[in-house]
Amino acid sequence: LELNLVPIHPEGNEFSGVLLVLQDVSAIRRLERMRSEFVANVSHELKTPITAVKGFAETLLGGAVNDEETARSFLQIIYDESDRLNRLIGDILELSKIESRRVPLVFSPVEVDTFVDKSITLLESEAARKRIELSVNVEPGLYVEADEDRLRQIIMNLLSNGINYTPEGGRVAMMVEGIGDDYIRIQISDSGIGIPKKDLPRIFERFYRVDKARSRSSGGTGLGLSIVKHLVELHKGTISVTSAVGVGSTFTIELPVLQ
Ligand code: ADP
């Protein structure tokens, strides 16, 4: 609570008292804190790849450039870290655009099964590389009112997480069905490493990762799920997750058929 004293001057000049104004500022403070935490997180996340790029470049300049094999491996690291930096900045800009509602969503009726088929094709090679069985089961004849590009972004994000966090030879499955006349349910499940119970409530937070090293090595930015959650909410839908460590995870999205 914040206390403000406001002097009262009834007829314009005579001072006749004070007004005590108690204002609940917790929501404002919370927003301020979140904003400054975000800035601190962003700076930290950007620093990691920049430090690597700078360090390896310095070592190359200091003489390592003369050994071809070392030079190649250092240049590869510099390339990968720059790539990571690029993705990170892309995701940060995307998230800030979505959060400040600067993305106008363009809604149109989307036929779910053809849409899913098109999206899946883009991920088949990624799954094949890890010998992951990617299966899709979509109830025919479903339509949803959505922004097609954003809906694809949601699904691709969850499917590539499924592939990323599932060991070789595992399974990732997608199922879409209608629930009643008003909603569709999209479920994406994997037979992967799972998420510990204590981390489950936090995985949609920006930059929250169960295992930083693992997320980094698979090229993650820690922003994918927060972007997904925002996009689902912009579609007036909900997203939830259930998971068991060593067994796998299931992400469930429910979207209204009509806006
Ligand atoms: P990242 O870029 O790290 O993958 P996300 O926002 O997509 O970031 O996910 C946040 C964290 O949630 C991940 O770092 C990972 O720890 C966990 N996670 C997300 N999807 C899965 C999944 N399918 N299986 C296990 N863990 C997952």
PDB file of C-alpha atoms and ligand atoms in Angstrom:
ATOM      1  CA  LEU A   1       0.000   0.000   0.000  1.00  0.00           C
ATOM      2  CA  GLU A   2       1.159   3.491  -0.793  1.00  0.00           C
ATOM      3  CA  LEU A   3       0.069   6.469   1.336  1.00  0.00           C
ATOM      4  CA  ASN A   4      -0.418   9.919  -0.226  1.00  0.00           C
ATOM      5  CA  LEU A   5      -1.388  13.112   1.577  1.00  0.00           C
ATOM      6  CA  VAL A   6      -3.472  15.505  -0.485  1.00  0.00           C
ATOM      7  CA  PRO A   7      -4.139  18.997   1.010  1.00  0.00           C
ATOM      8  CA  ILE A   8      -7.719  20.190   0.714  1.00  0.00           C
ATOM      9  CA  HIS A   9      -8.393  23.842  -0.186  1.00  0.00           C
ATOM     10  CA  PRO A  10     -12.182  24.229  -0.284  1.00  0.00           C
ATOM     11  CA  GLU A  11     -12.804  27.785  -1.568  1.00  0.00           C
ATOM     12  CA  GLY A  12      -9.565  27.928  -3.488  1.00  0.00           C
ATOM     13  CA  ASN A  13      -7.269  29.242  -0.743  1.00  0.00           C
ATOM     14  CA  GLU A  14      -8.282  28.337   2.852  1.00  0.00           C
ATOM     15  CA  PHE A  15      -6.434  25.196   3.881  1.00  0.00           C
ATOM     16  CA  SER A  16      -8.967  23.013   5.670  1.00  0.00           C
ATOM     17  CA  GLY A  17      -7.518  19.565   5.932  1.00  0.00           C
ATOM     18  CA  VAL A  18      -5.747  16.648   4.327  1.00  0.00           C
ATOM     19  CA  LEU A  19      -7.058  13.757   2.354  1.00  0.00           C
ATOM     20  CA  LEU A  20      -5.362  10.427   3.033  1.00  0.00           C
ATOM     21  CA  VAL A  21      -5.151   8.312  -0.096  1.00  0.00           C
ATOM     22  CA  LEU A  22      -4.219   4.683   0.349  1.00  0.00           C
ATOM     23  CA  GLN A  23      -3.538   3.024  -2.946  1.00  0.00           C
ATOM     24  CA  ASP A  24      -2.879  -0.642  -3.584  1.00  0.00           C
ATOM     25  CA  VAL A  25       0.201  -0.481  -5.781  1.00  0.00           C
ATOM     26  CA  SER A  26       1.109  -4.164  -5.633  1.00  0.00           C
ATOM     27  CA  ALA A  27      -0.012  -4.781  -9.221  1.00  0.00           C
ATOM     28  CA  ILE A  28       2.032  -1.831 -10.476  1.00  0.00           C
ATOM     29  CA  ARG A  29       5.084  -2.886  -8.446  1.00  0.00           C
ATOM     30  CA  ARG A  30       4.754  -6.450  -9.658  1.00  0.00           C
ATOM     31  CA  LEU A  31       4.734  -5.257 -13.271  1.00  0.00           C
ATOM     32  CA  GLU A  32       7.769  -3.073 -12.636  1.00  0.00           C
ATOM     33  CA  ARG A  33       9.602  -5.969 -11.029  1.00  0.00           C
ATOM     34  CA  MET A  34       8.732  -8.317 -13.892  1.00  0.00           C
ATOM     35  CA  ARG A  35       9.946  -5.779 -16.400  1.00  0.00           C
ATOM     36  CA  SER A  36      13.279  -5.255 -14.691  1.00  0.00           C
ATOM     37  CA  GLU A  37      13.749  -9.000 -14.194  1.00  0.00           C
ATOM     38  CA  PHE A  38      13.104  -9.466 -17.906  1.00  0.00           C
ATOM     39  CA  VAL A  39      15.709  -6.860 -18.838  1.00  0.00           C
ATOM     40  CA  ALA A  40      18.217  -8.526 -16.485  1.00  0.00           C
ATOM     41  CA  ASN A  41      17.456 -11.951 -17.980  1.00  0.00           C
ATOM     42  CA  VAL A  42      17.745 -10.677 -21.542  1.00  0.00           C
ATOM     43  CA  SER A  43      21.111  -9.078 -20.823  1.00  0.00           C
ATOM     44  CA  HIS A  44      22.362 -12.250 -19.214  1.00  0.00           C
ATOM     45  CA  GLU A  45      21.140 -14.429 -22.082  1.00  0.00           C
ATOM     46  CA  LEU A  46      22.734 -12.163 -24.677  1.00  0.00           C
ATOM     47  CA  LYS A  47      26.004 -12.000 -22.776  1.00  0.00           C
ATOM     48  CA  THR A  48      26.621 -15.753 -22.868  1.00  0.00           C
ATOM     49  CA  PRO A  49      26.960 -16.118 -26.664  1.00  0.00           C
ATOM     50  CA  ILE A  50      28.723 -12.764 -27.008  1.00  0.00           C
ATOM     51  CA  THR A  51      31.322 -13.803 -24.409  1.00  0.00           C
ATOM     52  CA  ALA A  52      31.920 -17.028 -26.318  1.00  0.00           C
ATOM     53  CA  VAL A  53      32.266 -15.250 -29.677  1.00  0.00           C
ATOM     54  CA  LYS A  54      34.646 -12.696 -28.212  1.00  0.00           C
ATOM     55  CA  GLY A  55      36.730 -15.268 -26.327  1.00  0.00           C
ATOM     56  CA  PHE A  56      37.208 -17.597 -29.285  1.00  0.00           C
ATOM     57  CA  ALA A  57      37.946 -14.707 -31.651  1.00  0.00           C
ATOM     58  CA  GLU A  58      40.585 -13.437 -29.219  1.00  0.00           C
ATOM     59  CA  THR A  59      42.220 -16.848 -28.988  1.00  0.00           C
ATOM     60  CA  LEU A  60      42.289 -17.071 -32.787  1.00  0.00           C
ATOM     61  CA  LEU A  61      43.872 -13.627 -33.037  1.00  0.00           C
ATOM     62  CA  GLY A  62      46.361 -14.603 -30.344  1.00  0.00           C
ATOM     63  CA  GLY A  63      47.832 -17.304 -32.609  1.00  0.00           C
ATOM     64  CA  ALA A  64      45.378 -20.222 -32.708  1.00  0.00           C
ATOM     65  CA  VAL A  65      44.548 -19.177 -36.269  1.00  0.00           C
ATOM     66  CA  ASN A  66      47.811 -20.801 -37.388  1.00  0.00           C
ATOM     67  CA  ASP A  67      46.644 -24.273 -36.474  1.00  0.00           C
ATOM     68  CA  GLU A  68      44.098 -25.151 -39.114  1.00  0.00           C
ATOM     69  CA  GLU A  69      42.172 -27.764 -37.143  1.00  0.00           C
ATOM     70  CA  THR A  70      41.856 -25.572 -34.046  1.00  0.00           C
ATOM     71  CA  ALA A  71      40.951 -22.592 -36.187  1.00  0.00           C
ATOM     72  CA  ARG A  72      38.147 -24.525 -37.884  1.00  0.00           C
ATOM     73  CA  SER A  73      36.630 -25.740 -34.641  1.00  0.00           C
ATOM     74  CA  PHE A  74      36.800 -22.267 -33.077  1.00  0.00           C
ATOM     75  CA  LEU A  75      35.234 -20.702 -36.160  1.00  0.00           C
ATOM     76  CA  GLN A  76      32.450 -23.277 -35.990  1.00  0.00           C
ATOM     77  CA  ILE A  77      31.777 -22.278 -32.377  1.00  0.00           C
ATOM     78  CA  ILE A  78      31.759 -18.602 -33.345  1.00  0.00           C
ATOM     79  CA  TYR A  79      29.326 -19.384 -36.142  1.00  0.00           C
ATOM     80  CA  ASP A  80      27.019 -21.451 -33.878  1.00  0.00           C
ATOM     81  CA  GLU A  81      27.010 -18.841 -31.133  1.00  0.00           C
ATOM     82  CA  SER A  82      26.209 -16.050 -33.601  1.00  0.00           C
ATOM     83  CA  ASP A  83      23.390 -18.173 -34.935  1.00  0.00           C
ATOM     84  CA  ARG A  84      22.123 -18.618 -31.407  1.00  0.00           C
ATOM     85  CA  LEU A  85      22.334 -14.895 -30.794  1.00  0.00           C
ATOM     86  CA  ASN A  86      20.287 -14.336 -33.911  1.00  0.00           C
ATOM     87  CA  ARG A  87      17.581 -16.752 -32.782  1.00  0.00           C
ATOM     88  CA  LEU A  88      17.548 -15.268 -29.318  1.00  0.00           C
ATOM     89  CA  ILE A  89      17.061 -11.735 -30.625  1.00  0.00           C
ATOM     90  CA  GLY A  90      14.381 -12.974 -33.014  1.00  0.00           C
ATOM     91  CA  ASP A  91      12.472 -14.631 -30.160  1.00  0.00           C
ATOM     92  CA  ILE A  92      12.855 -11.623 -27.850  1.00  0.00           C
ATOM     93  CA  LEU A  93      11.483  -9.270 -30.523  1.00  0.00           C
ATOM     94  CA  GLU A  94       8.678 -11.711 -31.313  1.00  0.00           C
ATOM     95  CA  LEU A  95       7.698 -12.028 -27.665  1.00  0.00           C
ATOM     96  CA  SER A  96       7.750  -8.282 -27.090  1.00  0.00           C
ATOM     97  CA  LYS A  97       5.621  -7.698 -30.194  1.00  0.00           C
ATOM     98  CA  ILE A  98       3.095 -10.288 -29.052  1.00  0.00           C
ATOM     99  CA  GLU A  99       3.017  -8.990 -25.482  1.00  0.00           C
ATOM    100  CA  SER A 100       2.433  -5.418 -26.524  1.00  0.00           C
ATOM    101  CA  ARG A 101      -0.271  -6.636 -28.935  1.00  0.00           C
ATOM    102  CA  ARG A 102       1.602  -5.286 -31.918  1.00  0.00           C
ATOM    103  CA  VAL A 103       0.843  -8.428 -33.937  1.00  0.00           C
ATOM    104  CA  PRO A 104      -2.438  -8.090 -35.682  1.00  0.00           C
ATOM    105  CA  LEU A 105      -3.805 -11.601 -35.942  1.00  0.00           C
ATOM    106  CA  VAL A 106      -5.586 -12.386 -39.162  1.00  0.00           C
ATOM    107  CA  PHE A 107      -8.332 -14.886 -38.474  1.00  0.00           C
ATOM    108  CA  SER A 108      -9.837 -17.099 -41.114  1.00  0.00           C
ATOM    109  CA  PRO A 109     -11.409 -20.563 -41.133  1.00  0.00           C
ATOM    110  CA  VAL A 110      -8.647 -23.177 -41.192  1.00  0.00           C
ATOM    111  CA  GLU A 111      -9.322 -26.758 -42.220  1.00  0.00           C
ATOM    112  CA  VAL A 112      -7.457 -28.648 -39.532  1.00  0.00           C
ATOM    113  CA  ASP A 113      -6.402 -31.864 -41.275  1.00  0.00           C
ATOM    114  CA  THR A 114      -4.872 -30.298 -44.413  1.00  0.00           C
ATOM    115  CA  PHE A 115      -3.264 -27.661 -42.228  1.00  0.00           C
ATOM    116  CA  VAL A 116      -1.683 -30.260 -39.932  1.00  0.00           C
ATOM    117  CA  ASP A 117      -0.419 -32.333 -42.887  1.00  0.00           C
ATOM    118  CA  LYS A 118       1.367 -29.294 -44.313  1.00  0.00           C
ATOM    119  CA  SER A 119       2.949 -28.409 -40.967  1.00  0.00           C
ATOM    120  CA  ILE A 120       4.117 -31.933 -40.219  1.00  0.00           C
ATOM    121  CA  THR A 121       6.011 -32.232 -43.516  1.00  0.00           C
ATOM    122  CA  LEU A 122       8.344 -29.503 -42.312  1.00  0.00           C
ATOM    123  CA  LEU A 123       9.378 -31.577 -39.295  1.00  0.00           C
ATOM    124  CA  GLU A 124       9.661 -35.024 -40.830  1.00  0.00           C
ATOM    125  CA  SER A 125      13.367 -34.790 -41.585  1.00  0.00           C
ATOM    126  CA  GLU A 126      14.132 -33.484 -38.103  1.00  0.00           C
ATOM    127  CA  ALA A 127      12.323 -36.487 -36.614  1.00  0.00           C
ATOM    128  CA  ALA A 128      13.941 -38.937 -39.045  1.00  0.00           C
ATOM    129  CA  ARG A 129      17.402 -37.707 -38.098  1.00  0.00           C
ATOM    130  CA  LYS A 130      16.738 -38.887 -34.542  1.00  0.00           C
ATOM    131  CA  ARG A 131      14.838 -41.992 -35.684  1.00  0.00           C
ATOM    132  CA  ILE A 132      11.768 -40.623 -33.932  1.00  0.00           C
ATOM    133  CA  GLU A 133       8.412 -41.961 -35.008  1.00  0.00           C
ATOM    134  CA  LEU A 134       6.159 -38.992 -35.746  1.00  0.00           C
ATOM    135  CA  SER A 135       2.491 -39.909 -35.887  1.00  0.00           C
ATOM    136  CA  VAL A 136      -0.549 -37.781 -36.567  1.00  0.00           C
ATOM    137  CA  ASN A 137      -4.170 -38.508 -35.973  1.00  0.00           C
ATOM    138  CA  VAL A 138      -6.621 -35.773 -36.960  1.00  0.00           C
ATOM    139  CA  GLU A 139     -10.368 -36.059 -36.878  1.00  0.00           C
ATOM    140  CA  PRO A 140     -11.544 -35.170 -40.397  1.00  0.00           C
ATOM    141  CA  GLY A 141     -13.898 -32.291 -41.141  1.00  0.00           C
ATOM    142  CA  LEU A 142     -12.762 -29.980 -38.321  1.00  0.00           C
ATOM    143  CA  TYR A 143     -12.461 -26.248 -38.883  1.00  0.00           C
ATOM    144  CA  VAL A 144     -11.056 -23.674 -36.549  1.00  0.00           C
ATOM    145  CA  GLU A 145     -11.064 -19.877 -36.765  1.00  0.00           C
ATOM    146  CA  ALA A 146      -7.386 -19.036 -36.498  1.00  0.00           C
ATOM    147  CA  ASP A 147      -4.441 -17.054 -37.746  1.00  0.00           C
ATOM    148  CA  GLU A 148      -2.905 -19.781 -39.868  1.00  0.00           C
ATOM    149  CA  ASP A 149       0.735 -18.682 -39.529  1.00  0.00           C
ATOM    150  CA  ARG A 150       0.433 -18.322 -35.763  1.00  0.00           C
ATOM    151  CA  LEU A 151      -1.337 -21.636 -35.389  1.00  0.00           C
ATOM    152  CA  ARG A 152       1.491 -23.249 -37.340  1.00  0.00           C
ATOM    153  CA  GLN A 153       4.019 -21.545 -35.074  1.00  0.00           C
ATOM    154  CA  ILE A 154       2.241 -22.980 -32.003  1.00  0.00           C
ATOM    155  CA  ILE A 155       2.181 -26.517 -33.347  1.00  0.00           C
ATOM    156  CA  MET A 156       5.709 -26.471 -34.767  1.00  0.00           C
ATOM    157  CA  ASN A 157       7.073 -25.198 -31.480  1.00  0.00           C
ATOM    158  CA  LEU A 158       5.449 -27.975 -29.458  1.00  0.00           C
ATOM    159  CA  LEU A 159       6.369 -30.668 -31.966  1.00  0.00           C
ATOM    160  CA  SER A 160       9.991 -29.598 -32.181  1.00  0.00           C
ATOM    161  CA  ASN A 161      10.194 -29.487 -28.386  1.00  0.00           C
ATOM    162  CA  GLY A 162       8.810 -33.034 -28.415  1.00  0.00           C
ATOM    163  CA  ILE A 163      11.520 -34.098 -30.866  1.00  0.00           C
ATOM    164  CA  ASN A 164      14.255 -32.187 -28.998  1.00  0.00           C
ATOM    165  CA  TYR A 165      13.458 -33.599 -25.583  1.00  0.00           C
ATOM    166  CA  THR A 166      12.963 -37.191 -26.731  1.00  0.00           C
ATOM    167  CA  PRO A 167      15.912 -39.554 -27.012  1.00  0.00           C
ATOM    168  CA  GLU A 168      16.681 -41.372 -30.288  1.00  0.00           C
ATOM    169  CA  GLY A 169      14.192 -44.019 -31.263  1.00  0.00           C
ATOM    170  CA  GLY A 170      11.312 -42.465 -29.316  1.00  0.00           C
ATOM    171  CA  ARG A 171       7.846 -41.322 -30.332  1.00  0.00           C
ATOM    172  CA  VAL A 172       6.087 -38.007 -30.843  1.00  0.00           C
ATOM    173  CA  ALA A 173       2.368 -38.033 -31.547  1.00  0.00           C
ATOM    174  CA  MET A 174      -0.176 -35.402 -32.419  1.00  0.00           C
ATOM    175  CA  MET A 175      -3.897 -35.860 -32.038  1.00  0.00           C
ATOM    176  CA  VAL A 176      -6.703 -33.458 -32.907  1.00  0.00           C
ATOM    177  CA  GLU A 177     -10.345 -33.996 -32.052  1.00  0.00           C
ATOM    178  CA  GLY A 178     -13.484 -31.959 -31.639  1.00  0.00           C
ATOM    179  CA  ILE A 179     -14.934 -31.615 -28.140  1.00  0.00           C
ATOM    180  CA  GLY A 180     -18.591 -30.753 -28.381  1.00  0.00           C
ATOM    181  CA  ASP A 181     -19.466 -28.270 -31.096  1.00  0.00           C
ATOM    182  CA  ASP A 182     -17.451 -25.377 -29.767  1.00  0.00           C
ATOM    183  CA  TYR A 183     -13.881 -26.523 -29.150  1.00  0.00           C
ATOM    184  CA  ILE A 184     -11.107 -28.525 -30.713  1.00  0.00           C
ATOM    185  CA  ARG A 185      -8.448 -30.254 -28.648  1.00  0.00           C
ATOM    186  CA  ILE A 186      -4.902 -30.595 -29.938  1.00  0.00           C
ATOM    187  CA  GLN A 187      -2.636 -32.960 -28.031  1.00  0.00           C
ATOM    188  CA  ILE A 188       1.072 -33.303 -28.636  1.00  0.00           C
ATOM    189  CA  SER A 189       2.740 -36.020 -26.640  1.00  0.00           C
ATOM    190  CA  ASP A 190       6.200 -37.509 -26.583  1.00  0.00           C
ATOM    191  CA  SER A 191       8.005 -40.449 -25.019  1.00  0.00           C
ATOM    192  CA  GLY A 192      10.813 -38.150 -23.911  1.00  0.00           C
ATOM    193  CA  ILE A 193      12.705 -37.166 -20.795  1.00  0.00           C
ATOM    194  CA  GLY A 194       9.659 -35.600 -19.110  1.00  0.00           C
ATOM    195  CA  ILE A 195       9.469 -32.580 -16.822  1.00  0.00           C
ATOM    196  CA  PRO A 196       9.869 -32.783 -13.026  1.00  0.00           C
ATOM    197  CA  LYS A 197       6.694 -31.929 -11.113  1.00  0.00           C
ATOM    198  CA  LYS A 198       8.257 -28.922  -9.392  1.00  0.00           C
ATOM    199  CA  ASP A 199       9.173 -27.335 -12.745  1.00  0.00           C
ATOM    200  CA  LEU A 200       5.827 -27.912 -14.459  1.00  0.00           C
ATOM    201  CA  PRO A 201       4.108 -24.717 -13.247  1.00  0.00           C
ATOM    202  CA  ARG A 202       7.034 -22.602 -14.447  1.00  0.00           C
ATOM    203  CA  ILE A 203       7.878 -23.871 -17.921  1.00  0.00           C
ATOM    204  CA  PHE A 204       5.713 -21.252 -19.659  1.00  0.00           C
ATOM    205  CA  GLU A 205       7.729 -18.478 -18.012  1.00  0.00           C
ATOM    206  CA  ARG A 206      10.189 -16.558 -20.130  1.00  0.00           C
ATOM    207  CA  PHE A 207      13.662 -18.106 -20.100  1.00  0.00           C
ATOM    208  CA  TYR A 208      12.631 -20.851 -17.676  1.00  0.00           C
ATOM    209  CA  ARG A 209      14.394 -24.110 -18.520  1.00  0.00           C
ATOM    210  CA  VAL A 210      14.580 -27.322 -16.559  1.00  0.00           C
ATOM    211  CA  ASP A 211      18.114 -27.991 -17.735  1.00  0.00           C
ATOM    212  CA  LYS A 212      19.929 -24.984 -19.161  1.00  0.00           C
ATOM    213  CA  ALA A 213      22.786 -26.957 -20.676  1.00  0.00           C
ATOM    214  CA  ARG A 214      20.428 -29.330 -22.431  1.00  0.00           C
ATOM    215  CA  SER A 215      18.253 -26.545 -23.794  1.00  0.00           C
ATOM    216  CA  ARG A 216      21.332 -24.690 -25.035  1.00  0.00           C
ATOM    217  CA  SER A 217      22.804 -27.711 -26.756  1.00  0.00           C
ATOM    218  CA  SER A 218      19.561 -28.312 -28.639  1.00  0.00           C
ATOM    219  CA  GLY A 219      19.536 -24.661 -29.690  1.00  0.00           C
ATOM    220  CA  GLY A 220      16.741 -23.585 -27.331  1.00  0.00           C
ATOM    221  CA  THR A 221      16.199 -19.993 -26.273  1.00  0.00           C
ATOM    222  CA  GLY A 222      13.861 -20.685 -23.359  1.00  0.00           C
ATOM    223  CA  LEU A 223      11.239 -18.448 -24.969  1.00  0.00           C
ATOM    224  CA  GLY A 224       9.357 -20.949 -27.145  1.00  0.00           C
ATOM    225  CA  LEU A 225       6.707 -21.939 -24.628  1.00  0.00           C
ATOM    226  CA  SER A 226       5.999 -18.390 -23.488  1.00  0.00           C
ATOM    227  CA  ILE A 227       5.471 -17.392 -27.114  1.00  0.00           C
ATOM    228  CA  VAL A 228       3.199 -20.422 -27.583  1.00  0.00           C
ATOM    229  CA  LYS A 229       1.154 -19.573 -24.494  1.00  0.00           C
ATOM    230  CA  HIS A 230       0.617 -15.973 -25.603  1.00  0.00           C
ATOM    231  CA  LEU A 231      -0.410 -17.076 -29.090  1.00  0.00           C
ATOM    232  CA  VAL A 232      -2.874 -19.639 -27.713  1.00  0.00           C
ATOM    233  CA  GLU A 233      -4.392 -16.949 -25.497  1.00  0.00           C
ATOM    234  CA  LEU A 234      -4.686 -14.570 -28.458  1.00  0.00           C
ATOM    235  CA  HIS A 235      -6.810 -17.342 -30.006  1.00  0.00           C
ATOM    236  CA  LYS A 236      -8.906 -17.358 -26.812  1.00  0.00           C
ATOM    237  CA  GLY A 237      -7.680 -20.860 -26.077  1.00  0.00           C
ATOM    238  CA  THR A 238      -5.970 -22.610 -23.193  1.00  0.00           C
ATOM    239  CA  ILE A 239      -2.800 -24.677 -22.901  1.00  0.00           C
ATOM    240  CA  SER A 240      -1.850 -27.189 -20.226  1.00  0.00           C
ATOM    241  CA  VAL A 241       0.758 -29.858 -19.694  1.00  0.00           C
ATOM    242  CA  THR A 242       1.105 -33.163 -17.910  1.00  0.00           C
ATOM    243  CA  SER A 243       4.392 -34.983 -17.654  1.00  0.00           C
ATOM    244  CA  ALA A 244       6.287 -37.765 -15.916  1.00  0.00           C
ATOM    245  CA  VAL A 245      10.071 -37.884 -15.711  1.00  0.00           C
ATOM    246  CA  GLY A 246      11.495 -40.605 -17.944  1.00  0.00           C
ATOM    247  CA  VAL A 247       8.077 -41.378 -19.424  1.00  0.00           C
ATOM    248  CA  GLY A 248       7.145 -38.324 -21.467  1.00  0.00           C
ATOM    249  CA  SER A 249       5.066 -35.176 -21.700  1.00  0.00           C
ATOM    250  CA  THR A 250       1.708 -34.200 -23.156  1.00  0.00           C
ATOM    251  CA  PHE A 251       0.788 -30.649 -24.101  1.00  0.00           C
ATOM    252  CA  THR A 252      -2.934 -30.011 -24.559  1.00  0.00           C
ATOM    253  CA  ILE A 253      -4.415 -27.013 -26.335  1.00  0.00           C
ATOM    254  CA  GLU A 254      -8.090 -26.236 -26.535  1.00  0.00           C
ATOM    255  CA  LEU A 255      -9.237 -23.707 -29.081  1.00  0.00           C
ATOM    256  CA  PRO A 256     -12.705 -22.343 -29.722  1.00  0.00           C
ATOM    257  CA  VAL A 257     -14.013 -23.275 -33.153  1.00  0.00           C
ATOM    258  CA  LEU A 258     -15.465 -19.787 -33.658  1.00  0.00           C
ATOM    259  CA  GLN A 259     -14.175 -16.520 -32.251  1.00  0.00           C
TER     260      GLN A 259
HETATM  261  P1  ADP B   1      13.649 -24.152 -24.926  1.00  0.00           P
HETATM  262  O1  ADP B   1      14.096 -23.223 -25.974  1.00  0.00           O
HETATM  263  O2  ADP B   1      14.615 -24.272 -23.790  1.00  0.00           O
HETATM  264  O3  ADP B   1      13.190 -25.474 -25.450  1.00  0.00           O
HETATM  265  P2  ADP B   1      10.851 -23.633 -24.236  1.00  0.00           P
HETATM  266  O4  ADP B   1      10.227 -22.374 -23.757  1.00  0.00           O
HETATM  267  O5  ADP B   1      10.359 -24.217 -25.512  1.00  0.00           O
HETATM  268  O6  ADP B   1      12.403 -23.370 -24.260  1.00  0.00           O
HETATM  269  O7  ADP B   1      10.682 -24.727 -23.087  1.00  0.00           O
HETATM  270  C1  ADP B   1      11.054 -24.409 -21.753  1.00  0.00           C
HETATM  271  C2  ADP B   1      11.610 -25.627 -21.033  1.00  0.00           C
HETATM  272  O8  ADP B   1      10.558 -26.587 -20.821  1.00  0.00           O
HETATM  273  C3  ADP B   1      12.688 -26.381 -21.806  1.00  0.00           C
HETATM  274  O9  ADP B   1      13.968 -25.836 -21.594  1.00  0.00           O
HETATM  275  C4  ADP B   1      12.572 -27.771 -21.215  1.00  0.00           C
HETATM  276  O10 ADP B   1      13.267 -27.841 -19.995  1.00  0.00           O
HETATM  277  C5  ADP B   1      11.087 -27.902 -20.926  1.00  0.00           C
HETATM  278  N1  ADP B   1      10.347 -28.617 -22.001  1.00  0.00           N
HETATM  279  C6  ADP B   1       9.601 -28.067 -22.977  1.00  0.00           C
HETATM  280  N2  ADP B   1       9.043 -29.006 -23.756  1.00  0.00           N
HETATM  281  C7  ADP B   1       9.443 -30.206 -23.261  1.00  0.00           C
HETATM  282  C8  ADP B   1       9.184 -31.585 -23.591  1.00  0.00           C
HETATM  283  N3  ADP B   1       8.407 -31.920 -24.631  1.00  0.00           N
HETATM  284  N4  ADP B   1       9.769 -32.531 -22.825  1.00  0.00           N
HETATM  285  C9  ADP B   1      10.552 -32.211 -21.773  1.00  0.00           C
HETATM  286  N5  ADP B   1      10.832 -30.944 -21.399  1.00  0.00           N
HETATM  287  C10 ADP B   1      10.285 -29.948 -22.125  1.00  0.00           C
END
